[in-house]
Amino acid sequence: MTGTPAGGGTAAGDTANEAPANGGTVEDPRRTVERLAADFDHHDPELTPDLALLVHREIRETTPVAYSRAHGGMWILSRYDDVRAALRDHETFSSASGVFFPRAEGTPPFAPLEYDPPEHTRFRALMKPPLLLPEARRLAPEIADLVARAVRPVVERGGGDLVRELAVPLPLAVVSLAVGFSADARDRIRDLTSNTWARMPRDGDAGGFWPAFAELFQSEIRRARARPGGDHLSVLVREEIDGRPVTDAELHVMLVAYAIAGHETSMNTLAHLLRHLAERPDLQDRLRAEPYLMPAAVEEALRLWTPVDHGTRLTTRDVVVGGVVIPRGSRVVLLAGAANRDPRAFPGPEEFRLDRTPNRHLTFGHGIHFCVGAHLARVEFLAVLRELARHPDYELAGETRRYYENGRHICLDRLPVRFRTAQTARPNGRPGRPATCQDV
């Protein structure tokens, strides 16, 4: 990879020698890093999330404005200042051609992210009411109850899989609560999402994944219109755009964003935070003793384990970045994961620090496309930390694997844990300590 078309230490729990997504092995990780840094391809079968840490670092430190021949040619931005500036400049770096790349023909845009103003402005105004901070705070007691009902049976059994029993179902339940999805939709969204990510980059058209989603959304729309209520979906189906009723197609592009973005990023961040805590009983103790540090732990997890490690844009004009001219009409990959570990912006970027202030990570984006669900996600993560602080420490009880969905969403396959009891000493001889009311 070069600056023209002509041609670290890792955090706890991150390694660079996992199996690639195709189930094979990376025979020579260094050679693979060099190959992908020279011609980056986020869909390369050897690229795992852990290997990507090394690839991202190599690109960021050697060729921060780089070009790859993959997928017809694309530019790569990896340094914090460059990625942040591109996210802020939506007029030059347009989302209207889609941020998922490549994508099957016929895949609908996801609102509001894959629209530019004025369409973006209209969709965002319709979508944000259930996700605003006052609404997130109003839902906080119900979210806390959802968390307690998920966590306490696992603790009582002495352990379980925190991905399957908490990180996956909780975000689905929360977004359904906020938006008004039915139980049937909540139960189907995860499988439909996985199928979408598996097929979108390789299928010639969207027939293998979009019709199933569209059918589910149409069913939700019919239900909301037939049984009006106070939930957001019942209100949304009766809204207007420019003085005319919102169409079913417009509802579909909003509902798919609620469904997918509303659960997947939270699911992946939560899984990584839970894994880190399982590896750090001292951190569990500290958060229990100093609960005011919980928001900092959430932000550091969002930064360090960016759940969506890149997005793409299309340039609307020639633009100079780092002294390099990126031509009009170029596909640009914004490596948010690399930017979030840029030592120019984050001292000790590979470390999990509770004293990192300010923590201006780019996980929720920047500019007009800043994540509309950020408030709800933060309330959700804090609810999990507060509930865990009421119980004994827990530790890993088996192997976990990180993998990509659609070349950008970083998932954890499982998280088997064991909760300690008063009789179960830590390796240093200290038992785990349940929290008291004063702790949280």
PDB file of C-alpha atoms in Angstrom, residues 136-429:
ATOM      1  CA  ALA A 136     -32.913   6.751  28.212  1.00  0.00           C
ATOM      2  CA  ARG A 137     -32.976   7.869  31.837  1.00  0.00           C
ATOM      3  CA  ARG A 138     -36.715   7.193  32.048  1.00  0.00           C
ATOM      4  CA  LEU A 139     -36.104   3.639  30.853  1.00  0.00           C
ATOM      5  CA  ALA A 140     -33.159   3.106  33.227  1.00  0.00           C
ATOM      6  CA  PRO A 141     -35.180   1.277  35.945  1.00  0.00           C
ATOM      7  CA  GLU A 142     -36.677  -1.115  33.385  1.00  0.00           C
ATOM      8  CA  ILE A 143     -33.250  -1.688  31.853  1.00  0.00           C
ATOM      9  CA  ALA A 144     -31.814  -2.395  35.310  1.00  0.00           C
ATOM     10  CA  ASP A 145     -34.568  -4.960  35.839  1.00  0.00           C
ATOM     11  CA  LEU A 146     -33.768  -6.622  32.490  1.00  0.00           C
ATOM     12  CA  VAL A 147     -30.120  -6.832  33.509  1.00  0.00           C
ATOM     13  CA  ALA A 148     -30.898  -8.285  36.932  1.00  0.00           C
ATOM     14  CA  ARG A 149     -33.169 -10.950  35.425  1.00  0.00           C
ATOM     15  CA  ALA A 150     -30.384 -11.942  33.027  1.00  0.00           C
ATOM     16  CA  VAL A 151     -27.473 -11.911  35.483  1.00  0.00           C
ATOM     17  CA  ARG A 152     -28.891 -13.386  38.672  1.00  0.00           C
ATOM     18  CA  PRO A 153     -29.729 -16.871  37.313  1.00  0.00           C
ATOM     19  CA  VAL A 154     -26.180 -17.153  35.970  1.00  0.00           C
ATOM     20  CA  VAL A 155     -24.755 -16.196  39.363  1.00  0.00           C
ATOM     21  CA  GLU A 156     -27.051 -18.631  41.155  1.00  0.00           C
ATOM     22  CA  ARG A 157     -25.859 -21.476  38.894  1.00  0.00           C
ATOM     23  CA  GLY A 158     -22.264 -20.494  39.582  1.00  0.00           C
ATOM     24  CA  GLY A 159     -21.546 -19.520  35.990  1.00  0.00           C
ATOM     25  CA  GLY A 160     -22.595 -19.602  32.368  1.00  0.00           C
ATOM     26  CA  ASP A 161     -22.001 -18.023  28.977  1.00  0.00           C
ATOM     27  CA  LEU A 162     -22.242 -14.232  29.326  1.00  0.00           C
ATOM     28  CA  VAL A 163     -22.420 -13.745  25.566  1.00  0.00           C
ATOM     29  CA  ARG A 164     -25.379 -16.063  25.060  1.00  0.00           C
ATOM     30  CA  GLU A 165     -27.134 -15.186  28.313  1.00  0.00           C
ATOM     31  CA  LEU A 166     -26.423 -11.451  28.617  1.00  0.00           C
ATOM     32  CA  ALA A 167     -24.527  -9.685  25.830  1.00  0.00           C
ATOM     33  CA  VAL A 168     -26.821 -10.958  23.050  1.00  0.00           C
ATOM     34  CA  PRO A 169     -30.317 -10.900  24.595  1.00  0.00           C
ATOM     35  CA  LEU A 170     -29.976  -7.710  26.643  1.00  0.00           C
ATOM     36  CA  PRO A 171     -29.409  -5.215  23.777  1.00  0.00           C
ATOM     37  CA  LEU A 172     -32.212  -6.863  21.794  1.00  0.00           C
ATOM     38  CA  ALA A 173     -34.546  -6.503  24.761  1.00  0.00           C
ATOM     39  CA  VAL A 174     -33.499  -2.880  25.345  1.00  0.00           C
ATOM     40  CA  VAL A 175     -33.957  -1.747  21.737  1.00  0.00           C
ATOM     41  CA  SER A 176     -37.304  -3.539  21.620  1.00  0.00           C
ATOM     42  CA  LEU A 177     -38.333  -1.746  24.805  1.00  0.00           C
ATOM     43  CA  ALA A 178     -37.260   1.640  23.444  1.00  0.00           C
ATOM     44  CA  VAL A 179     -38.694   1.293  19.933  1.00  0.00           C
ATOM     45  CA  GLY A 180     -41.684  -0.974  20.494  1.00  0.00           C
ATOM     46  CA  PHE A 181     -40.642  -4.106  18.603  1.00  0.00           C
ATOM     47  CA  SER A 182     -42.703  -7.222  19.285  1.00  0.00           C
ATOM     48  CA  ALA A 183     -41.343 -10.302  21.025  1.00  0.00           C
ATOM     49  CA  ASP A 184     -41.306 -12.093  17.666  1.00  0.00           C
ATOM     50  CA  ALA A 185     -39.162  -9.357  16.105  1.00  0.00           C
ATOM     51  CA  ARG A 186     -36.818  -9.335  19.098  1.00  0.00           C
ATOM     52  CA  ASP A 187     -36.304 -13.091  18.781  1.00  0.00           C
ATOM     53  CA  ARG A 188     -35.594 -12.987  15.039  1.00  0.00           C
ATOM     54  CA  ILE A 189     -33.420  -9.874  14.646  1.00  0.00           C
ATOM     55  CA  ARG A 190     -30.119 -11.469  15.668  1.00  0.00           C
ATOM     56  CA  ASP A 191     -30.298 -14.359  13.177  1.00  0.00           C
ATOM     57  CA  LEU A 192     -31.485 -12.062  10.388  1.00  0.00           C
ATOM     58  CA  THR A 193     -28.588  -9.699  11.128  1.00  0.00           C
ATOM     59  CA  SER A 194     -25.979 -12.469  11.012  1.00  0.00           C
ATOM     60  CA  ASN A 195     -27.395 -13.682   7.716  1.00  0.00           C
ATOM     61  CA  THR A 196     -27.318 -10.145   6.319  1.00  0.00           C
ATOM     62  CA  TRP A 197     -23.666  -9.617   7.226  1.00  0.00           C
ATOM     63  CA  ALA A 198     -22.672 -13.007   5.842  1.00  0.00           C
ATOM     64  CA  ARG A 199     -24.314 -12.403   2.464  1.00  0.00           C
ATOM     65  CA  MET A 200     -24.182  -8.647   1.845  1.00  0.00           C
ATOM     66  CA  PRO A 201     -20.502  -8.436   0.779  1.00  0.00           C
ATOM     67  CA  ARG A 202     -20.480 -11.538  -1.438  1.00  0.00           C
ATOM     68  CA  ASP A 203     -23.954 -11.939  -2.972  1.00  0.00           C
ATOM     69  CA  GLY A 204     -24.770 -10.356  -6.297  1.00  0.00           C
ATOM     70  CA  ASP A 205     -28.113  -9.109  -4.996  1.00  0.00           C
ATOM     71  CA  ALA A 206     -29.965  -8.709  -1.721  1.00  0.00           C
ATOM     72  CA  GLY A 207     -32.434 -11.532  -2.362  1.00  0.00           C
ATOM     73  CA  GLY A 208     -30.769 -13.844   0.153  1.00  0.00           C
ATOM     74  CA  PHE A 209     -31.240 -11.571   3.148  1.00  0.00           C
ATOM     75  CA  TRP A 210     -33.353  -8.443   2.642  1.00  0.00           C
ATOM     76  CA  PRO A 211     -36.766 -10.018   1.864  1.00  0.00           C
ATOM     77  CA  ALA A 212     -36.805 -11.773   5.253  1.00  0.00           C
ATOM     78  CA  PHE A 213     -36.040  -8.532   7.059  1.00  0.00           C
ATOM     79  CA  ALA A 214     -38.599  -6.619   4.969  1.00  0.00           C
ATOM     80  CA  GLU A 215     -41.274  -9.208   5.758  1.00  0.00           C
ATOM     81  CA  LEU A 216     -40.568  -8.874   9.482  1.00  0.00           C
ATOM     82  CA  PHE A 217     -40.716  -5.075   9.337  1.00  0.00           C
ATOM     83  CA  GLN A 218     -43.937  -5.134   7.328  1.00  0.00           C
ATOM     84  CA  SER A 219     -45.480  -7.337   9.987  1.00  0.00           C
ATOM     85  CA  GLU A 220     -44.356  -4.867  12.679  1.00  0.00           C
ATOM     86  CA  ILE A 221     -45.798  -1.952  10.692  1.00  0.00           C
ATOM     87  CA  ARG A 222     -49.181  -3.694  10.257  1.00  0.00           C
ATOM     88  CA  ARG A 223     -49.295  -4.492  13.965  1.00  0.00           C
ATOM     89  CA  ALA A 224     -48.476  -0.907  14.954  1.00  0.00           C
ATOM     90  CA  ARG A 225     -51.086   0.559  12.599  1.00  0.00           C
ATOM     91  CA  ALA A 226     -53.783  -1.847  13.710  1.00  0.00           C
ATOM     92  CA  ARG A 227     -53.137  -1.441  17.426  1.00  0.00           C
ATOM     93  CA  PRO A 228     -52.159   2.148  18.138  1.00  0.00           C
ATOM     94  CA  GLY A 229     -50.423   2.740  21.415  1.00  0.00           C
ATOM     95  CA  GLY A 230     -47.906   4.941  23.164  1.00  0.00           C
ATOM     96  CA  ASP A 231     -44.770   3.135  22.000  1.00  0.00           C
ATOM     97  CA  HIS A 232     -42.474   4.826  19.508  1.00  0.00           C
ATOM     98  CA  LEU A 233     -43.249   2.468  16.626  1.00  0.00           C
ATOM     99  CA  SER A 234     -46.980   3.196  16.915  1.00  0.00           C
ATOM    100  CA  VAL A 235     -46.185   6.897  16.708  1.00  0.00           C
ATOM    101  CA  LEU A 236     -43.648   6.492  13.908  1.00  0.00           C
ATOM    102  CA  VAL A 237     -46.008   4.715  11.505  1.00  0.00           C
ATOM    103  CA  ARG A 238     -48.335   7.744  11.716  1.00  0.00           C
ATOM    104  CA  GLU A 239     -45.647  10.393  11.153  1.00  0.00           C
ATOM    105  CA  GLU A 240     -45.290  12.653   8.138  1.00  0.00           C
ATOM    106  CA  ILE A 241     -42.372  13.775   5.982  1.00  0.00           C
ATOM    107  CA  ASP A 242     -42.803  17.097   4.167  1.00  0.00           C
ATOM    108  CA  GLY A 243     -46.548  17.042   4.794  1.00  0.00           C
ATOM    109  CA  ARG A 244     -47.272  13.540   3.509  1.00  0.00           C
ATOM    110  CA  PRO A 245     -47.495  10.198   5.370  1.00  0.00           C
ATOM    111  CA  VAL A 246     -44.260   8.312   5.871  1.00  0.00           C
ATOM    112  CA  THR A 247     -44.089   5.406   3.397  1.00  0.00           C
ATOM    113  CA  ASP A 248     -43.499   1.743   4.181  1.00  0.00           C
ATOM    114  CA  ALA A 249     -40.159   1.902   2.346  1.00  0.00           C
ATOM    115  CA  GLU A 250     -39.083   4.807   4.553  1.00  0.00           C
ATOM    116  CA  LEU A 251     -40.185   2.907   7.634  1.00  0.00           C
ATOM    117  CA  HIS A 252     -38.139  -0.093   6.503  1.00  0.00           C
ATOM    118  CA  VAL A 253     -34.866   1.871   6.268  1.00  0.00           C
ATOM    119  CA  MET A 254     -35.453   3.283   9.745  1.00  0.00           C
ATOM    120  CA  LEU A 255     -36.482  -0.025  11.308  1.00  0.00           C
ATOM    121  CA  VAL A 256     -33.485  -1.894   9.891  1.00  0.00           C
ATOM    122  CA  ALA A 257     -31.184   0.648  11.523  1.00  0.00           C
ATOM    123  CA  TYR A 258     -33.001   0.369  14.852  1.00  0.00           C
ATOM    124  CA  ALA A 259     -32.880  -3.415  14.641  1.00  0.00           C
ATOM    125  CA  ILE A 260     -29.244  -3.876  13.644  1.00  0.00           C
ATOM    126  CA  ALA A 261     -27.407  -0.859  15.027  1.00  0.00           C
ATOM    127  CA  GLY A 262     -29.658  -0.943  18.076  1.00  0.00           C
ATOM    128  CA  HIS A 263     -28.294  -4.266  19.243  1.00  0.00           C
ATOM    129  CA  GLU A 264     -25.041  -5.231  17.536  1.00  0.00           C
ATOM    130  CA  THR A 265     -22.675  -2.491  18.665  1.00  0.00           C
ATOM    131  CA  SER A 266     -23.939  -2.735  22.255  1.00  0.00           C
ATOM    132  CA  MET A 267     -23.671  -6.520  22.132  1.00  0.00           C
ATOM    133  CA  ASN A 268     -20.061  -6.423  20.985  1.00  0.00           C
ATOM    134  CA  THR A 269     -18.887  -3.680  23.347  1.00  0.00           C
ATOM    135  CA  LEU A 270     -20.556  -5.377  26.297  1.00  0.00           C
ATOM    136  CA  ALA A 271     -19.004  -8.749  25.461  1.00  0.00           C
ATOM    137  CA  HIS A 272     -15.511  -7.253  25.358  1.00  0.00           C
ATOM    138  CA  LEU A 273     -15.972  -5.304  28.574  1.00  0.00           C
ATOM    139  CA  LEU A 274     -17.237  -8.427  30.343  1.00  0.00           C
ATOM    140  CA  ARG A 275     -14.265 -10.421  29.057  1.00  0.00           C
ATOM    141  CA  HIS A 276     -11.824  -7.796  30.307  1.00  0.00           C
ATOM    142  CA  LEU A 277     -13.431  -7.793  33.740  1.00  0.00           C
ATOM    143  CA  ALA A 278     -13.233 -11.586  33.861  1.00  0.00           C
ATOM    144  CA  GLU A 279      -9.485 -11.293  33.318  1.00  0.00           C
ATOM    145  CA  ARG A 280      -9.122  -8.517  35.909  1.00  0.00           C
ATOM    146  CA  PRO A 281     -10.556  -9.334  39.359  1.00  0.00           C
ATOM    147  CA  ASP A 282      -8.675  -6.295  40.673  1.00  0.00           C
ATOM    148  CA  LEU A 283     -10.694  -4.107  38.298  1.00  0.00           C
ATOM    149  CA  GLN A 284     -13.934  -5.730  39.468  1.00  0.00           C
ATOM    150  CA  ASP A 285     -12.934  -4.868  43.046  1.00  0.00           C
ATOM    151  CA  ARG A 286     -12.091  -1.293  42.146  1.00  0.00           C
ATOM    152  CA  LEU A 287     -15.368  -0.651  40.335  1.00  0.00           C
ATOM    153  CA  ARG A 288     -17.242  -2.166  43.252  1.00  0.00           C
ATOM    154  CA  ALA A 289     -15.409   0.071  45.731  1.00  0.00           C
ATOM    155  CA  GLU A 290     -15.428   3.173  43.505  1.00  0.00           C
ATOM    156  CA  PRO A 291     -18.615   3.028  41.411  1.00  0.00           C
ATOM    157  CA  TYR A 292     -18.110   6.592  40.183  1.00  0.00           C
ATOM    158  CA  LEU A 293     -15.423   5.082  37.895  1.00  0.00           C
ATOM    159  CA  MET A 294     -17.947   2.932  36.038  1.00  0.00           C
ATOM    160  CA  PRO A 295     -18.637   5.548  33.315  1.00  0.00           C
ATOM    161  CA  ALA A 296     -14.892   5.770  32.665  1.00  0.00           C
ATOM    162  CA  ALA A 297     -14.719   1.974  32.326  1.00  0.00           C
ATOM    163  CA  VAL A 298     -17.529   2.104  29.765  1.00  0.00           C
ATOM    164  CA  GLU A 299     -15.804   4.786  27.689  1.00  0.00           C
ATOM    165  CA  GLU A 300     -12.480   2.970  27.784  1.00  0.00           C
ATOM    166  CA  ALA A 301     -14.123  -0.257  26.611  1.00  0.00           C
ATOM    167  CA  LEU A 302     -15.773   1.648  23.769  1.00  0.00           C
ATOM    168  CA  ARG A 303     -12.409   3.104  22.761  1.00  0.00           C
ATOM    169  CA  LEU A 304     -10.174   0.083  23.177  1.00  0.00           C
ATOM    170  CA  TRP A 305     -12.490  -2.509  21.632  1.00  0.00           C
ATOM    171  CA  THR A 306     -14.207  -0.451  18.954  1.00  0.00           C
ATOM    172  CA  PRO A 307     -17.211  -2.650  18.051  1.00  0.00           C
ATOM    173  CA  VAL A 308     -17.340  -1.420  14.432  1.00  0.00           C
ATOM    174  CA  ASP A 309     -13.746  -0.860  13.454  1.00  0.00           C
ATOM    175  CA  HIS A 310     -14.364   1.072  10.251  1.00  0.00           C
ATOM    176  CA  GLY A 311     -16.897   2.680   7.950  1.00  0.00           C
ATOM    177  CA  THR A 312     -16.604   3.975   4.408  1.00  0.00           C
ATOM    178  CA  ARG A 313     -17.456   7.212   2.620  1.00  0.00           C
ATOM    179  CA  LEU A 314     -17.368   8.496  -0.982  1.00  0.00           C
ATOM    180  CA  THR A 315     -15.614  11.778  -1.755  1.00  0.00           C
ATOM    181  CA  THR A 316     -17.671  14.452  -3.496  1.00  0.00           C
ATOM    182  CA  ARG A 317     -14.606  16.495  -4.543  1.00  0.00           C
ATOM    183  CA  ASP A 318     -10.830  16.254  -4.665  1.00  0.00           C
ATOM    184  CA  VAL A 319      -9.565  16.555  -1.105  1.00  0.00           C
ATOM    185  CA  VAL A 320      -6.065  16.814   0.363  1.00  0.00           C
ATOM    186  CA  VAL A 321      -5.356  14.734   3.467  1.00  0.00           C
ATOM    187  CA  GLY A 322      -1.863  14.639   4.920  1.00  0.00           C
ATOM    188  CA  GLY A 323      -0.447  16.145   1.748  1.00  0.00           C
ATOM    189  CA  VAL A 324      -2.034  13.449  -0.435  1.00  0.00           C
ATOM    190  CA  VAL A 325      -4.759  14.228  -2.972  1.00  0.00           C
ATOM    191  CA  ILE A 326      -7.735  11.862  -2.753  1.00  0.00           C
ATOM    192  CA  PRO A 327      -9.697  12.277  -5.998  1.00  0.00           C
ATOM    193  CA  ARG A 328     -13.385  13.019  -6.280  1.00  0.00           C
ATOM    194  CA  GLY A 329     -15.506   9.848  -6.372  1.00  0.00           C
ATOM    195  CA  SER A 330     -13.056   7.788  -4.286  1.00  0.00           C
ATOM    196  CA  ARG A 331     -14.117   5.193  -1.758  1.00  0.00           C
ATOM    197  CA  VAL A 332     -12.496   6.031   1.599  1.00  0.00           C
ATOM    198  CA  VAL A 333     -12.216   3.601   4.512  1.00  0.00           C
ATOM    199  CA  LEU A 334     -12.159   5.343   7.910  1.00  0.00           C
ATOM    200  CA  LEU A 335     -10.390   3.050  10.383  1.00  0.00           C
ATOM    201  CA  ALA A 336     -12.013   4.149  13.638  1.00  0.00           C
ATOM    202  CA  GLY A 337     -10.422   1.228  15.476  1.00  0.00           C
ATOM    203  CA  ALA A 338      -6.953   2.393  14.431  1.00  0.00           C
ATOM    204  CA  ALA A 339      -7.799   6.006  15.267  1.00  0.00           C
ATOM    205  CA  ASN A 340      -8.981   4.996  18.741  1.00  0.00           C
ATOM    206  CA  ARG A 341      -5.516   3.528  19.420  1.00  0.00           C
ATOM    207  CA  ASP A 342      -3.539   6.400  17.922  1.00  0.00           C
ATOM    208  CA  PRO A 343      -0.814   7.363  20.428  1.00  0.00           C
ATOM    209  CA  ARG A 344      -0.999  10.959  19.164  1.00  0.00           C
ATOM    210  CA  ALA A 345      -4.485  11.203  20.651  1.00  0.00           C
ATOM    211  CA  PHE A 346      -4.386   8.616  23.460  1.00  0.00           C
ATOM    212  CA  PRO A 347      -1.231   8.213  25.597  1.00  0.00           C
ATOM    213  CA  GLY A 348      -0.633   4.524  26.302  1.00  0.00           C
ATOM    214  CA  PRO A 349      -3.315   3.604  23.753  1.00  0.00           C
ATOM    215  CA  GLU A 350      -3.083  -0.156  24.318  1.00  0.00           C
ATOM    216  CA  GLU A 351      -3.793   0.203  28.039  1.00  0.00           C
ATOM    217  CA  PHE A 352      -7.181   0.176  29.771  1.00  0.00           C
ATOM    218  CA  ARG A 353      -7.104   3.343  31.870  1.00  0.00           C
ATOM    219  CA  LEU A 354      -9.806   4.597  34.195  1.00  0.00           C
ATOM    220  CA  ASP A 355      -8.104   7.996  34.432  1.00  0.00           C
ATOM    221  CA  ARG A 356      -8.206   8.722  30.685  1.00  0.00           C
ATOM    222  CA  THR A 357      -9.696  12.230  30.612  1.00  0.00           C
ATOM    223  CA  PRO A 358     -10.866  13.396  28.231  1.00  0.00           C
ATOM    224  CA  ASN A 359     -11.654  10.237  26.282  1.00  0.00           C
ATOM    225  CA  ARG A 360     -12.734  11.562  22.889  1.00  0.00           C
ATOM    226  CA  HIS A 361     -12.958   8.198  21.140  1.00  0.00           C
ATOM    227  CA  LEU A 362     -14.659   7.895  17.763  1.00  0.00           C
ATOM    228  CA  THR A 363     -16.695   4.782  18.473  1.00  0.00           C
ATOM    229  CA  PHE A 364     -19.974   6.692  18.292  1.00  0.00           C
ATOM    230  CA  GLY A 365     -18.760   8.659  15.280  1.00  0.00           C
ATOM    231  CA  HIS A 366     -18.483  12.420  15.032  1.00  0.00           C
ATOM    232  CA  GLY A 367     -20.384  15.253  13.400  1.00  0.00           C
ATOM    233  CA  ILE A 368     -23.921  14.930  12.078  1.00  0.00           C
ATOM    234  CA  HIS A 369     -23.726  11.124  12.079  1.00  0.00           C
ATOM    235  CA  PHE A 370     -22.864  10.827  15.778  1.00  0.00           C
ATOM    236  CA  CYS A 371     -24.673   7.724  17.031  1.00  0.00           C
ATOM    237  CA  VAL A 372     -28.256   8.579  17.898  1.00  0.00           C
ATOM    238  CA  GLY A 373     -28.367   5.653  20.362  1.00  0.00           C
ATOM    239  CA  ALA A 374     -25.272   6.593  22.393  1.00  0.00           C
ATOM    240  CA  HIS A 375     -27.250   7.665  25.485  1.00  0.00           C
ATOM    241  CA  LEU A 376     -29.251   4.451  25.599  1.00  0.00           C
ATOM    242  CA  ALA A 377     -26.132   2.321  25.141  1.00  0.00           C
ATOM    243  CA  ARG A 378     -24.346   4.043  28.027  1.00  0.00           C
ATOM    244  CA  VAL A 379     -27.327   3.561  30.336  1.00  0.00           C
ATOM    245  CA  GLU A 380     -27.358  -0.107  29.373  1.00  0.00           C
ATOM    246  CA  PHE A 381     -23.637  -0.661  30.040  1.00  0.00           C
ATOM    247  CA  LEU A 382     -23.792   1.094  33.395  1.00  0.00           C
ATOM    248  CA  ALA A 383     -26.747  -1.045  34.417  1.00  0.00           C
ATOM    249  CA  VAL A 384     -24.661  -4.158  33.744  1.00  0.00           C
ATOM    250  CA  LEU A 385     -21.683  -2.913  35.760  1.00  0.00           C
ATOM    251  CA  ARG A 386     -23.910  -1.946  38.692  1.00  0.00           C
ATOM    252  CA  GLU A 387     -25.623  -5.321  38.728  1.00  0.00           C
ATOM    253  CA  LEU A 388     -22.344  -7.245  38.527  1.00  0.00           C
ATOM    254  CA  ALA A 389     -21.017  -5.190  41.445  1.00  0.00           C
ATOM    255  CA  ARG A 390     -23.765  -6.716  43.618  1.00  0.00           C
ATOM    256  CA  HIS A 391     -22.344 -10.197  43.115  1.00  0.00           C
ATOM    257  CA  PRO A 392     -19.072 -12.040  43.751  1.00  0.00           C
ATOM    258  CA  ASP A 393     -16.202 -11.794  41.294  1.00  0.00           C
ATOM    259  CA  TYR A 394     -16.188 -13.929  38.196  1.00  0.00           C
ATOM    260  CA  GLU A 395     -13.420 -15.407  36.053  1.00  0.00           C
ATOM    261  CA  LEU A 396     -13.033 -16.988  32.646  1.00  0.00           C
ATOM    262  CA  ALA A 397     -13.966 -20.663  32.515  1.00  0.00           C
ATOM    263  CA  GLY A 398     -13.038 -21.448  28.916  1.00  0.00           C
ATOM    264  CA  GLU A 399     -11.717 -20.153  25.625  1.00  0.00           C
ATOM    265  CA  THR A 400     -13.233 -17.296  23.632  1.00  0.00           C
ATOM    266  CA  ARG A 401     -12.758 -16.294  19.996  1.00  0.00           C
ATOM    267  CA  ARG A 402     -13.121 -12.893  18.361  1.00  0.00           C
ATOM    268  CA  TYR A 403     -14.369 -12.774  14.798  1.00  0.00           C
ATOM    269  CA  TYR A 404     -15.659 -10.343  12.188  1.00  0.00           C
ATOM    270  CA  GLU A 405     -19.151  -9.981  10.808  1.00  0.00           C
ATOM    271  CA  ASN A 406     -19.225  -8.187   7.435  1.00  0.00           C
ATOM    272  CA  GLY A 407     -15.527  -7.410   7.774  1.00  0.00           C
ATOM    273  CA  ARG A 408     -16.136  -4.698  10.372  1.00  0.00           C
ATOM    274  CA  HIS A 409     -18.299  -5.791  13.337  1.00  0.00           C
ATOM    275  CA  ILE A 410     -16.087  -7.419  15.995  1.00  0.00           C
ATOM    276  CA  CYS A 411     -17.922 -10.203  17.837  1.00  0.00           C
ATOM    277  CA  LEU A 412     -17.094 -12.617  20.632  1.00  0.00           C
ATOM    278  CA  ASP A 413     -18.323 -16.151  20.031  1.00  0.00           C
ATOM    279  CA  ARG A 414     -18.811 -17.067  23.699  1.00  0.00           C
ATOM    280  CA  LEU A 415     -17.785 -16.018  27.196  1.00  0.00           C
ATOM    281  CA  PRO A 416     -17.887 -18.922  29.656  1.00  0.00           C
ATOM    282  CA  VAL A 417     -17.385 -17.652  33.197  1.00  0.00           C
ATOM    283  CA  ARG A 418     -17.375 -18.973  36.726  1.00  0.00           C
ATOM    284  CA  PHE A 419     -18.639 -16.856  39.630  1.00  0.00           C
ATOM    285  CA  ARG A 420     -16.670 -17.136  42.845  1.00  0.00           C
ATOM    286  CA  THR A 421     -18.307 -17.799  46.198  1.00  0.00           C
ATOM    287  CA  ALA A 422     -17.197 -16.946  49.705  1.00  0.00           C
ATOM    288  CA  GLN A 423     -15.610 -20.400  49.799  1.00  0.00           C
ATOM    289  CA  THR A 424     -13.856 -20.012  46.432  1.00  0.00           C
ATOM    290  CA  ALA A 425     -10.580 -18.211  46.967  1.00  0.00           C
ATOM    291  CA  ARG A 426      -8.795 -16.315  44.261  1.00  0.00           C
ATOM    292  CA  PRO A 427      -5.306 -17.469  43.269  1.00  0.00           C
ATOM    293  CA  ASN A 428      -3.916 -14.940  45.773  1.00  0.00           C
ATOM    294  CA  GLY A 429      -6.052 -16.395  48.533  1.00  0.00           C
TER     295      GLY A 429
END
